[in-house]
Coordinates of C-alpha atoms in Angstrom, one line a residue:
M74 CA 88.3 23.1 175.9
A75 CA 87.5 26.4 173.2
S76 CA 90.9 25.3 171.5
Y77 CA 89.1 21.8 170.4
S78 CA 86.4 23.2 169.5
Y79 CA 88.3 25.4 166.7
I80 CA 90.1 22.6 166.0
S81 CA 86.9 21.0 164.9
L82 CA 85.6 23.7 163.4
L83 CA 88.4 24.5 161.0
C84 CA 88.2 20.8 160.1
I85 CA 85.5 20.9 158.9
V86 CA 85.7 24.6 157.5
F87 CA 88.5 24.4 155.1
L88 CA 89.3 20.3 155.4
M89 CA 85.9 18.3 154.6
P90 CA 87.3 17.2 151.3
L91 CA 90.1 16.0 152.8
C92 CA 88.6 14.7 156.8
F93 CA 85.5 13.0 154.5
A94 CA 86.6 11.9 151.4
E95 CA 85.2 8.8 150.6
D96 CA 88.6 7.0 149.0
P97 CA 92.5 8.4 149.2
T98 CA 93.7 11.2 146.6
A99 CA 97.0 10.2 145.5
S100 CA 98.4 13.1 143.7
Y101 CA 101.5 13.7 141.4
N102 CA 102.8 16.6 139.6
F103 CA 105.0 16.0 136.4
E104 CA 107.1 18.3 134.8
V105 CA 107.8 17.7 131.0
S106 CA 110.5 18.2 129.0
Y107 CA 113.7 17.6 127.0
I108 CA 116.4 16.6 128.6
T109 CA 119.9 15.2 126.2
A110 CA 120.3 11.3 127.5
S111 CA 122.2 8.6 125.6
P112 CA 120.2 5.9 125.7
L113 CA 123.1 3.8 123.4
G114 CA 125.6 6.0 123.4
V115 CA 125.2 8.9 121.2
P116 CA 123.8 12.1 122.8
Q117 CA 120.2 13.0 121.8
Q118 CA 116.7 14.6 122.7
V119 CA 114.6 12.8 125.0
I120 CA 111.2 13.1 126.1
A121 CA 111.4 12.9 130.5
I122 CA 109.1 13.7 132.9
N123 CA 110.8 16.1 136.6
G124 CA 114.0 15.1 134.4
K125 CA 113.8 11.3 134.2
F126 CA 113.8 8.8 131.9
P127 CA 111.1 6.4 132.7
G128 CA 109.1 9.0 134.0
P129 CA 108.4 8.0 137.7
T130 CA 106.1 4.9 138.3
I131 CA 102.5 6.4 139.4
N132 CA 101.4 3.8 142.6
V133 CA 98.5 3.3 143.9
T134 CA 95.5 1.6 145.2
T135 CA 92.2 0.2 143.8
N136 CA 89.2 3.7 143.6
N137 CA 91.9 4.8 144.6
N138 CA 91.3 8.9 142.6
V139 CA 94.0 9.7 140.9
V140 CA 95.4 13.2 140.1
V141 CA 97.7 14.4 138.0
N142 CA 99.0 17.9 137.1
V143 CA 101.0 17.8 133.8
R144 CA 102.8 21.0 133.5
N145 CA 104.2 20.8 128.9
K146 CA 107.0 22.1 129.2
L147 CA 108.3 20.8 125.5
D148 CA 108.1 22.8 122.7
E149 CA 104.5 20.9 121.5
H150 CA 101.3 20.5 122.5
L151 CA 100.7 17.2 124.4
L152 CA 98.7 14.0 126.0
L153 CA 99.2 12.0 128.7
H154 CA 97.2 9.0 128.0
W155 CA 96.8 6.1 130.6
S156 CA 97.5 3.0 128.6
G157 CA 94.1 0.6 129.9
I158 CA 93.1 2.7 133.0
Q159 CA 90.1 2.4 132.6
Q160 CA 88.1 6.3 133.4
R161 CA 85.3 4.3 133.8
R162 CA 82.5 6.8 133.6
S163 CA 84.9 10.1 132.4
S164 CA 86.6 9.2 128.5
W165 CA 87.8 13.0 129.6
Q166 CA 89.8 11.8 131.4
D167 CA 91.7 9.4 128.5
G168 CA 94.3 11.6 127.0
V169 CA 94.0 10.9 123.6
L170 CA 93.7 13.4 120.2
G171 CA 90.1 12.8 119.5
T172 CA 88.5 13.1 122.6
N173 CA 90.3 15.9 125.1
C174 CA 92.4 18.8 123.4
P175 CA 96.0 18.7 123.7
I176 CA 98.0 20.9 126.2
P177 CA 99.2 23.2 124.6
S178 CA 103.1 24.1 125.0
K179 CA 103.9 25.7 128.0
W180 CA 101.1 25.3 129.6
N181 CA 100.2 23.8 132.7
W182 CA 96.3 20.8 133.0
T183 CA 95.0 18.7 135.9
Y184 CA 93.7 15.4 135.0
E185 CA 91.5 13.9 137.6
F186 CA 90.3 10.5 137.8
Q187 CA 89.8 7.2 139.6
V188 CA 90.6 3.9 138.7
K189 CA 87.3 2.4 139.8
D190 CA 87.7 -1.1 140.4
Q191 CA 90.8 -2.0 138.6
I192 CA 93.6 -4.1 140.0
G193 CA 97.2 -4.2 137.6
S194 CA 99.5 -3.7 135.5
F195 CA 99.8 -0.9 132.9
F196 CA 102.0 2.5 131.3
Y197 CA 101.3 5.7 131.3
F198 CA 102.3 8.0 128.0
P199 CA 102.6 10.4 125.4
S200 CA 99.5 9.7 123.2
L201 CA 100.8 12.5 120.1
N202 CA 102.8 12.6 117.1
M203 CA 104.3 9.4 117.6
Q204 CA 106.2 11.2 120.9
R205 CA 106.1 8.2 122.7
A206 CA 109.6 7.0 120.4
S207 CA 110.8 9.9 122.7
G208 CA 110.2 9.1 126.1
G209 CA 108.4 10.2 128.2
F210 CA 106.0 6.5 129.6
G211 CA 106.3 5.7 133.0
S212 CA 104.6 2.4 134.8
F213 CA 101.3 2.3 136.5
I214 CA 100.3 0.3 139.6
I215 CA 97.1 -0.1 140.6
N216 CA 97.5 -2.2 143.9
N217 CA 94.6 -5.2 145.3
R218 CA 93.1 -3.3 148.3
A219 CA 93.7 -5.3 151.0
V220 CA 90.9 -6.5 151.9
I221 CA 91.0 -8.4 148.7
P222 CA 93.6 -11.4 148.6
I223 CA 96.3 -11.7 146.1
P224 CA 96.3 -15.5 144.8
F225 CA 99.6 -15.9 145.6
D226 CA 101.8 -15.1 148.3
T227 CA 102.9 -11.3 149.1
P228 CA 105.8 -10.8 147.0
Y229 CA 109.5 -9.9 148.3
G230 CA 109.7 -6.5 146.0
D231 CA 107.9 -5.2 143.4
I232 CA 110.0 -4.9 140.3
T233 CA 108.7 -2.5 137.1
I234 CA 110.9 -2.8 133.5
T235 CA 110.4 -1.3 131.0
I236 CA 111.1 -2.7 127.9
G237 CA 111.5 -1.5 123.8
D238 CA 112.6 -0.7 120.4
W239 CA 114.5 2.4 120.1
Y240 CA 115.3 4.9 117.3
I241 CA 118.7 7.5 117.6
R242 CA 116.2 9.4 115.8
N243 CA 113.6 11.5 117.5
H244 CA 110.1 11.4 117.3
T245 CA 110.1 14.3 115.3
A246 CA 112.1 13.4 112.7
L247 CA 110.9 9.7 112.5
R248 CA 107.7 11.3 112.1
K249 CA 108.6 13.6 109.2
A250 CA 110.2 10.0 107.7
L251 CA 106.6 9.0 107.5
D252 CA 105.1 11.7 105.8
D253 CA 107.8 12.2 103.3
G254 CA 106.4 8.6 102.4
K255 CA 109.8 6.6 103.8
D256 CA 109.3 3.7 106.2
L257 CA 111.3 4.0 109.9
G258 CA 113.5 1.3 109.1
M259 CA 115.3 -1.0 111.5
P260 CA 115.6 0.4 114.8
D261 CA 119.5 1.5 117.0
G262 CA 118.5 -0.9 119.7
V263 CA 116.1 -2.2 122.3
L264 CA 116.0 0.0 125.8
V265 CA 115.6 -2.2 128.8
N266 CA 115.1 0.7 131.8
G267 CA 115.7 3.5 129.3
K268 CA 119.4 2.4 128.9
G269 CA 121.5 0.5 126.2
P270 CA 122.8 -3.7 126.7
Y271 CA 125.3 -4.6 128.5
R272 CA 128.3 -5.5 126.4
Y273 CA 127.8 -8.6 126.7
N274 CA 129.9 -8.7 123.4
D275 CA 132.5 -6.8 122.8
T276 CA 132.4 -7.1 118.9
L277 CA 128.6 -6.2 119.1
V278 CA 127.9 -3.5 121.8
P279 CA 130.3 -0.4 122.6
D280 CA 132.1 0.3 125.3
G281 CA 131.1 2.8 127.9
I282 CA 126.8 2.3 127.6
D283 CA 125.2 3.3 130.6
Y284 CA 123.0 -0.9 131.3
E285 CA 120.3 -1.2 133.8
T286 CA 121.2 -3.2 137.0
I287 CA 118.2 -4.8 138.8
T288 CA 119.9 -6.2 142.4
V289 CA 117.6 -8.7 144.3
H290 CA 118.1 -10.7 147.5
P291 CA 118.7 -14.5 146.9
G292 CA 115.7 -16.9 148.3
K293 CA 113.4 -14.6 147.8
T294 CA 110.7 -14.0 145.5
Y295 CA 109.9 -10.8 143.3
R296 CA 106.9 -9.5 141.0
L297 CA 107.9 -7.9 137.9
R298 CA 106.1 -5.8 135.9
V299 CA 106.8 -6.0 132.3
S300 CA 105.6 -3.4 129.7
N301 CA 106.9 -3.2 125.7
V302 CA 106.5 1.2 125.4
G303 CA 107.6 0.4 122.3
V304 CA 107.5 2.0 118.4
S305 CA 106.6 -1.5 116.5
T306 CA 108.9 -4.1 117.4
S307 CA 107.2 -7.7 119.6
L308 CA 110.1 -8.6 121.9
N309 CA 111.4 -11.4 123.5
F310 CA 111.5 -11.2 127.2
R311 CA 113.9 -13.6 129.2
I312 CA 116.1 -13.7 132.6
Q313 CA 118.9 -16.3 132.1
S314 CA 118.4 -19.4 134.5
H315 CA 115.3 -19.0 135.5
N316 CA 111.8 -19.1 135.2
L317 CA 109.0 -16.5 135.0
L318 CA 105.7 -17.5 136.6
L319 CA 102.9 -15.4 135.2
A320 CA 100.4 -14.7 137.0
E321 CA 98.6 -10.9 135.4
T322 CA 98.7 -9.6 132.9
E323 CA 96.7 -6.0 132.5
G324 CA 94.8 -6.2 135.0
S325 CA 93.9 -9.7 134.5
Y326 CA 94.8 -12.4 137.4
T327 CA 95.9 -15.9 134.9
V328 CA 96.4 -19.3 135.4
Q329 CA 100.4 -19.3 136.8
Q330 CA 102.2 -21.0 134.0
N331 CA 106.0 -20.8 134.1
Y332 CA 108.0 -19.9 131.5
T333 CA 111.6 -19.9 130.3
S334 CA 110.6 -16.5 128.0
L335 CA 108.0 -14.9 126.7
D336 CA 107.2 -12.9 123.8
I337 CA 105.4 -9.6 124.9
H338 CA 104.1 -7.1 122.0
V339 CA 104.5 -3.7 121.9
G340 CA 101.6 -2.2 124.2
Q341 CA 101.3 -5.3 126.4
T342 CA 102.0 -5.4 130.0
F343 CA 102.9 -8.8 131.7
S344 CA 103.4 -9.5 135.9
F345 CA 105.2 -12.6 136.5
L346 CA 107.2 -13.8 139.5
L347 CA 110.6 -14.4 139.5
T348 CA 112.3 -16.4 142.4
T349 CA 115.5 -15.9 142.8
D350 CA 117.1 -19.7 143.9
Q351 CA 120.3 -20.2 141.7
N352 CA 123.2 -20.1 142.5
A353 CA 125.0 -16.4 143.1
S354 CA 127.9 -17.8 141.3
S355 CA 127.9 -14.6 138.7
D356 CA 125.3 -12.5 137.5
Y357 CA 122.3 -13.5 134.4
Y358 CA 121.4 -11.5 131.8
I359 CA 118.3 -9.9 131.8
V360 CA 117.2 -9.9 128.0
A361 CA 114.5 -8.1 125.2
S362 CA 114.9 -9.8 121.8
A363 CA 113.4 -8.8 118.3
R364 CA 110.4 -11.9 117.4
F365 CA 110.2 -12.7 113.7
V366 CA 113.3 -10.8 112.2
N367 CA 116.7 -12.1 110.8
E368 CA 117.9 -12.6 114.3
S369 CA 122.2 -12.2 111.9
R370 CA 120.9 -8.5 111.0
W371 CA 119.6 -7.7 113.9
Q372 CA 121.4 -8.7 117.0
R373 CA 122.6 -5.4 117.4
V374 CA 119.2 -5.1 118.2
T375 CA 118.8 -6.8 121.9
G376 CA 118.8 -5.3 125.2
V377 CA 120.2 -6.2 127.5
G378 CA 120.3 -5.1 131.8
V379 CA 121.4 -7.8 134.6
L380 CA 120.5 -8.9 137.1
K381 CA 122.7 -9.2 140.1
Y382 CA 122.5 -10.9 143.3
T383 CA 123.8 -9.7 146.4
N384 CA 125.9 -11.6 147.7
S385 CA 126.7 -12.0 143.3
K386 CA 130.9 -13.5 143.3
G387 CA 131.4 -12.3 139.5
K388 CA 130.1 -10.8 136.4
A389 CA 127.5 -12.0 133.9
S390 CA 128.8 -14.0 130.9
G391 CA 128.7 -16.4 128.2
P392 CA 126.1 -16.6 125.0
L393 CA 122.8 -14.7 125.8
P394 CA 120.1 -17.1 126.4
D395 CA 118.3 -18.8 123.0
P396 CA 114.9 -17.0 121.9
P397 CA 112.4 -19.4 120.2
Q398 CA 114.1 -20.7 117.6
D399 CA 110.8 -20.0 115.0
Q400 CA 111.7 -16.6 112.7
F401 CA 109.8 -18.5 110.1
D402 CA 107.4 -19.4 111.8
K403 CA 104.7 -17.4 114.3
T404 CA 102.8 -21.3 114.9
F405 CA 105.2 -21.7 118.6
S406 CA 104.5 -18.4 119.5
M407 CA 100.4 -18.0 118.8
N408 CA 100.3 -21.3 121.0
Q409 CA 102.1 -19.6 123.3
A410 CA 99.4 -16.5 124.0
R411 CA 96.5 -19.2 123.6
S412 CA 97.8 -20.7 127.1
I413 CA 97.8 -17.6 129.1
R414 CA 94.0 -17.9 130.1
W415 CA 92.5 -16.3 132.8
N416 CA 92.4 -17.4 136.8
V417 CA 88.8 -17.3 137.3
S418 CA 88.6 -18.2 141.4
A419 CA 90.1 -15.5 141.9
S420 CA 88.9 -12.1 142.6
G421 CA 90.6 -9.4 141.1
A422 CA 89.2 -5.2 142.4
R423 CA 86.3 -6.8 144.2
P424 CA 85.7 -9.8 146.4
N425 CA 84.2 -12.0 143.4
P426 CA 86.2 -14.7 141.3
Q427 CA 87.0 -12.8 138.0
G428 CA 85.1 -16.0 136.1
S429 CA 81.8 -15.6 138.3
F430 CA 81.1 -12.8 134.5
R431 CA 80.2 -15.5 132.3
Y432 CA 81.0 -14.1 129.1
G433 CA 80.4 -17.4 126.7
S434 CA 77.2 -17.0 127.1
I435 CA 75.8 -14.0 126.7
N436 CA 74.5 -12.5 123.6
V437 CA 76.4 -11.0 120.8
T438 CA 74.3 -7.6 120.1
D439 CA 77.2 -6.3 116.9
V440 CA 79.8 -8.1 115.4
Y441 CA 82.8 -5.3 113.6
V442 CA 85.5 -7.2 111.3
L443 CA 88.0 -4.8 110.9
R444 CA 91.0 -5.7 108.6
N445 CA 94.7 -4.2 108.4
F446 CA 96.8 -3.6 105.7
P447 CA 100.4 -2.5 105.1
P448 CA 100.7 1.4 104.0
E449 CA 99.8 2.6 100.8
K450 CA 99.3 5.7 99.2
F451 CA 96.0 7.6 98.2
N452 CA 94.7 11.7 98.1
G453 CA 98.4 11.9 96.9
K454 CA 99.8 11.0 100.6
R455 CA 100.8 7.4 102.6
R456 CA 98.0 6.1 104.9
T457 CA 97.3 3.2 106.6
T458 CA 93.6 2.0 107.0
L459 CA 91.3 0.0 108.9
S460 CA 88.8 -1.8 107.2
G461 CA 89.8 0.5 104.4
V462 CA 89.4 3.8 106.5
S463 CA 92.1 6.0 107.4
F464 CA 90.9 7.9 111.2
V465 CA 91.0 11.5 110.0
N466 CA 92.3 13.3 113.6
P467 CA 89.0 16.3 113.8
K468 CA 89.7 19.6 115.4
T469 CA 87.5 19.2 117.5
P470 CA 87.5 16.0 119.4
I471 CA 84.2 14.3 119.6
R472 CA 83.3 14.2 123.1
L473 CA 83.6 18.2 123.0
A474 CA 81.7 18.0 120.0
D475 CA 78.9 15.7 121.9
K476 CA 78.5 18.6 124.9
Y477 CA 78.1 21.2 122.2
R478 CA 75.2 19.7 120.1
L479 CA 78.3 20.2 116.6
K480 CA 77.6 18.8 114.1
G481 CA 79.4 17.3 111.0
V482 CA 82.5 16.3 112.6
Y483 CA 82.3 12.8 112.8
K484 CA 79.9 10.0 111.3
L485 CA 78.8 7.1 113.1
D486 CA 79.3 5.2 110.2
F487 CA 82.5 3.1 110.6
P488 CA 81.5 -0.4 108.6
T489 CA 80.4 -3.7 110.6
R490 CA 82.9 -5.1 107.7
P491 CA 85.7 -4.7 105.3
L492 CA 85.0 -2.0 102.5
T493 CA 85.4 -2.7 99.0
G494 CA 86.6 -0.2 96.6
S495 CA 89.5 2.3 97.0
P496 CA 90.2 3.8 100.8
R497 CA 89.4 6.4 101.6
S498 CA 90.3 8.7 104.7
E499 CA 87.7 10.6 106.9
T500 CA 86.4 10.9 110.6
S501 CA 84.7 8.1 110.7
I502 CA 83.1 5.3 113.8
I503 CA 81.4 2.7 115.8
N504 CA 78.6 3.3 116.9
G505 CA 78.5 1.3 119.6
T506 CA 75.1 -0.3 121.9
Y507 CA 74.9 0.9 125.0
R508 CA 74.9 -2.2 127.4
G509 CA 75.8 -4.4 124.5
F510 CA 78.0 -6.6 123.4
M511 CA 80.2 -6.5 121.1
E512 CA 82.4 -9.1 118.9
I513 CA 85.6 -7.6 116.6
I514 CA 87.4 -9.8 114.3
L515 CA 90.8 -7.9 113.7
Q516 CA 92.5 -9.0 110.7
N517 CA 96.1 -8.6 110.3
N518 CA 96.9 -8.2 106.2
D519 CA 100.5 -6.3 107.0
T520 CA 103.6 -8.7 107.3
K521 CA 104.3 -7.2 111.0
V522 CA 102.2 -8.5 114.5
H523 CA 100.2 -5.3 115.1
S524 CA 98.3 -4.9 118.8
Y525 CA 95.5 -3.5 119.4
H526 CA 94.6 -1.5 121.8
L527 CA 90.5 -0.5 123.2
S528 CA 90.1 2.1 125.9
G529 CA 87.7 2.2 128.6
Y530 CA 87.8 -1.2 128.6
A531 CA 89.0 -4.6 128.9
F532 CA 87.7 -7.3 126.0
F533 CA 88.4 -10.8 126.7
V534 CA 90.4 -12.9 123.8
V535 CA 88.2 -15.2 123.1
G536 CA 90.5 -16.9 119.4
M537 CA 93.1 -16.2 116.9
D538 CA 94.1 -18.1 114.2
F539 CA 95.6 -17.7 110.5
G540 CA 94.0 -17.4 107.9
V541 CA 91.0 -15.5 107.3
W542 CA 88.5 -15.7 109.5
T543 CA 85.0 -16.9 109.0
E544 CA 81.6 -17.7 110.8
N545 CA 83.0 -21.4 111.8
S546 CA 85.9 -20.1 112.7
R547 CA 83.4 -19.2 116.5
G548 CA 82.9 -23.5 117.1
T549 CA 86.9 -22.6 118.1
Y550 CA 86.4 -20.1 121.0
N551 CA 87.5 -20.3 123.7
K552 CA 83.9 -19.3 126.5
W553 CA 85.2 -19.6 129.2
D554 CA 88.7 -18.8 130.2
G555 CA 90.5 -16.2 127.4
I556 CA 91.7 -14.1 129.1
A557 CA 90.5 -10.5 129.6
R558 CA 92.7 -7.2 128.9
A559 CA 93.1 -3.9 127.1
T560 CA 95.9 -4.6 123.8
A561 CA 95.7 -8.5 121.7
Q562 CA 97.8 -8.7 119.5
V563 CA 97.3 -10.7 115.7
Y564 CA 100.2 -12.1 113.7
P565 CA 100.8 -11.7 110.0
G566 CA 98.6 -13.5 108.1
A567 CA 96.0 -14.3 111.0
W568 CA 93.1 -13.2 113.1
T569 CA 91.8 -12.3 117.1
A570 CA 88.3 -12.5 118.1
V571 CA 87.8 -10.7 121.2
L572 CA 84.8 -9.8 122.9
V573 CA 84.0 -6.8 125.1
S574 CA 80.5 -5.5 127.2
L575 CA 80.1 -1.9 126.4
D576 CA 79.3 -0.4 130.0
N577 CA 80.6 1.8 129.3
V578 CA 79.5 5.4 128.3
G579 CA 82.6 7.3 126.7
V580 CA 84.4 7.6 122.9
W581 CA 86.8 5.1 123.1
N582 CA 89.4 5.2 121.3
L583 CA 90.1 1.6 119.5
R584 CA 94.1 1.7 117.5
T585 CA 97.1 -0.2 116.8
E586 CA 99.4 -0.1 119.4
N587 CA 102.4 0.4 115.6
L588 CA 103.1 4.0 116.5
D589 CA 104.2 4.5 113.1
A590 CA 101.0 2.7 111.1
W591 CA 98.8 4.8 114.1
Y592 CA 100.5 8.1 113.1
L593 CA 99.4 7.3 109.6
G594 CA 95.6 6.3 110.6
Q595 CA 95.1 3.3 112.0
E596 CA 92.4 4.3 114.3
T597 CA 88.7 4.7 114.8
Y598 CA 86.8 5.4 118.3
V599 CA 84.2 3.0 119.9
H600 CA 80.5 6.3 120.3
V601 CA 78.9 4.6 123.6
V602 CA 76.3 6.4 124.8
N603 CA 73.2 6.3 127.5
P604 CA 69.7 7.2 125.6
E605 CA 68.1 7.6 128.9
P606 CA 66.7 11.4 128.8
N607 CA 68.6 12.7 131.7
N608 CA 70.9 10.4 132.5
K609 CA 74.1 10.2 135.0
T610 CA 75.7 7.1 133.3
E611 CA 78.7 9.4 133.1
L612 CA 80.7 12.2 134.9
P613 CA 80.2 16.0 134.0
M614 CA 82.8 17.1 132.3
P615 CA 85.4 18.3 133.8
D616 CA 86.1 22.7 135.0
N617 CA 89.3 22.9 133.8
A618 CA 88.7 21.9 130.6
L619 CA 90.4 22.8 126.9
F620 CA 88.6 23.9 123.8
C621 CA 90.2 23.6 120.8
G622 CA 89.0 23.6 116.4
E623 CA 85.6 24.9 116.4
L624 CA 84.7 25.7 120.4
S625 CA 89.3 27.7 120.7
K626 CA 86.7 30.8 121.4
M627 CA 86.0 29.5 124.6
Q628 CA 89.4 29.1 125.4
K629 CA 90.8 31.6 128.3
P630 CA 94.3 32.8 128.4
Q631 CA 96.2 30.2 131.0
D632 CA 98.5 32.0 133.4
I633 CA 100.4 29.0 134.6
S634 CA 101.9 31.6 137.5
S635 CA 98.7 31.6 139.2
A636 CA 98.2 27.5 138.1
I637 CA 98.3 25.8 141.0
S638 CA 97.8 21.1 141.3
M639 CA 95.2 19.9 143.9
E640 CA 98.7 18.9 145.4
S641 CA 99.5 22.0 146.7
N642 CA 96.2 23.3 146.9
A643 CA 96.0 21.0 149.5
S644 CA 99.7 21.6 151.2
M645 CA 98.9 25.4 151.7
L646 CA 95.4 24.4 153.3
L647 CA 96.8 22.3 155.8
L648 CA 99.7 25.2 156.9
M649 CA 96.7 27.1 156.7
L650 CA 94.6 25.7 159.1
F651 CA 98.2 24.9 160.9
L652 CA 98.7 28.2 161.8
L653 CA 95.1 29.2 163.0
V654 CA 95.7 26.2 164.8
S655 CA 98.8 27.1 166.4
T656 CA 97.6 30.7 167.4
L657 CA 94.5 29.7 168.8
L658 CA 96.3 27.7 170.9
Y659 CA 97.9 30.2 171.8
M660 CA 95.3 32.6 172.4
D661 CA 93.6 29.9 174.5
Q662 CA 96.5 29.8 177.0

């Protein structure tokens, strides 16, 4: 009996957080480094995680605590951003430069956050200085808790797919081109899960390129989670002879509709149900091809993988399945986007139906019309703008400046309407109203599609159309089942309107996902603060917060040799407990 008392006491003393934790913890160790790979047949430097490109999938369940210990083995600063993960009450963990100090080269830093009340398909990536163009990305899955049903039969398997345009030049060469006032030019290819195209055409595709093969069993249904992690190219995704049943996007279940192909824009993630009901006489092409471009010129910039049935009798052959034939007319793509609707009867992360939040009946408190333009030169530099403002990242992150009451780091004066006159470069951000309801109209005056992302939230995509948005455009809004998501496309010469409930305190990045335009300044932040005194609506600054800029003297040197993740601490604790219990049991005999 004494031994059982010893065990109980030790559990209380040493393992209280593990024995009585409210929500489980999922721990990951990420070592971010350069490796040499040849996705398009040419050796080049890519960013890998734990030696893998793309990086490992983070697979967790709603309300899990997530711990990611990051070792930065690059030769430059690093931040990892968890795109679409809302970081409820904790923008400290968001991993973008306006909010967080970067992790210095050779340093170790641990992200700790809870995936609170979220489900769905997302991805993570390095957010600094075009690094995503060299890799460092991976999928991020949040599963429902077992007590909350999903609105379809449990799939036989779960498959993650990353697609994206790709350059043989690495991110440092790409950003140098932008700094020199040049465009990036046409990409060299499109990757599927970090691999080049299957040799469907001997002329267009050289021999010896490693391609992605996804093996499936016949007569089953799989869930495919597809993310466009590329630089700036919208891609059409399709699988030869198969329908794609759309089921979810970025945390919202959709009305289930079949598509033969779907446009996936930069930064977006979709979740499909794929039924393997075709004849297994051969394999089938998986295709991701560029949209709204000269197809004859861009033919070689096509990602091709292989869907292989376990009883397949031959290789995929013949021409690729056709993309939509609307190079010069984007109406088809816009109508396809409008057809994506919220499943208002399905439960999300909680038992209540998604549509129980009646966004269409809430009074709007703030309206921002944001307009972009192609890059232009002013103050001696080629820059991009949002409403006439080109964002300058502060040396001291905004959230850190708030914490230590620093003055002059940023201005809460971002214009509600586009500025007239000359553009300007400054750290100007949006002053959001806590618990307000904001309407944001994104007007695209560029010549290519842009995707816009807002951290910290899912916004409701309520309308899009060609031309210039006016007050009368509100009459076309979908006020019932517009999809809630984190990233929305805006077609050239068109607008997209979104509504967002500002219930998440913090400082949240609003940006274009097109990496070249983002790097050149097309972003801002939404500042949301609870004005009540002594409020507890935001979590405390993490103990391991990094300091930089005006607060750099507060940063202590880091001894990497002693940097141990929470996962390692937990393992050591369990080992100590095992040794102590073993000793006590032995003494008891």
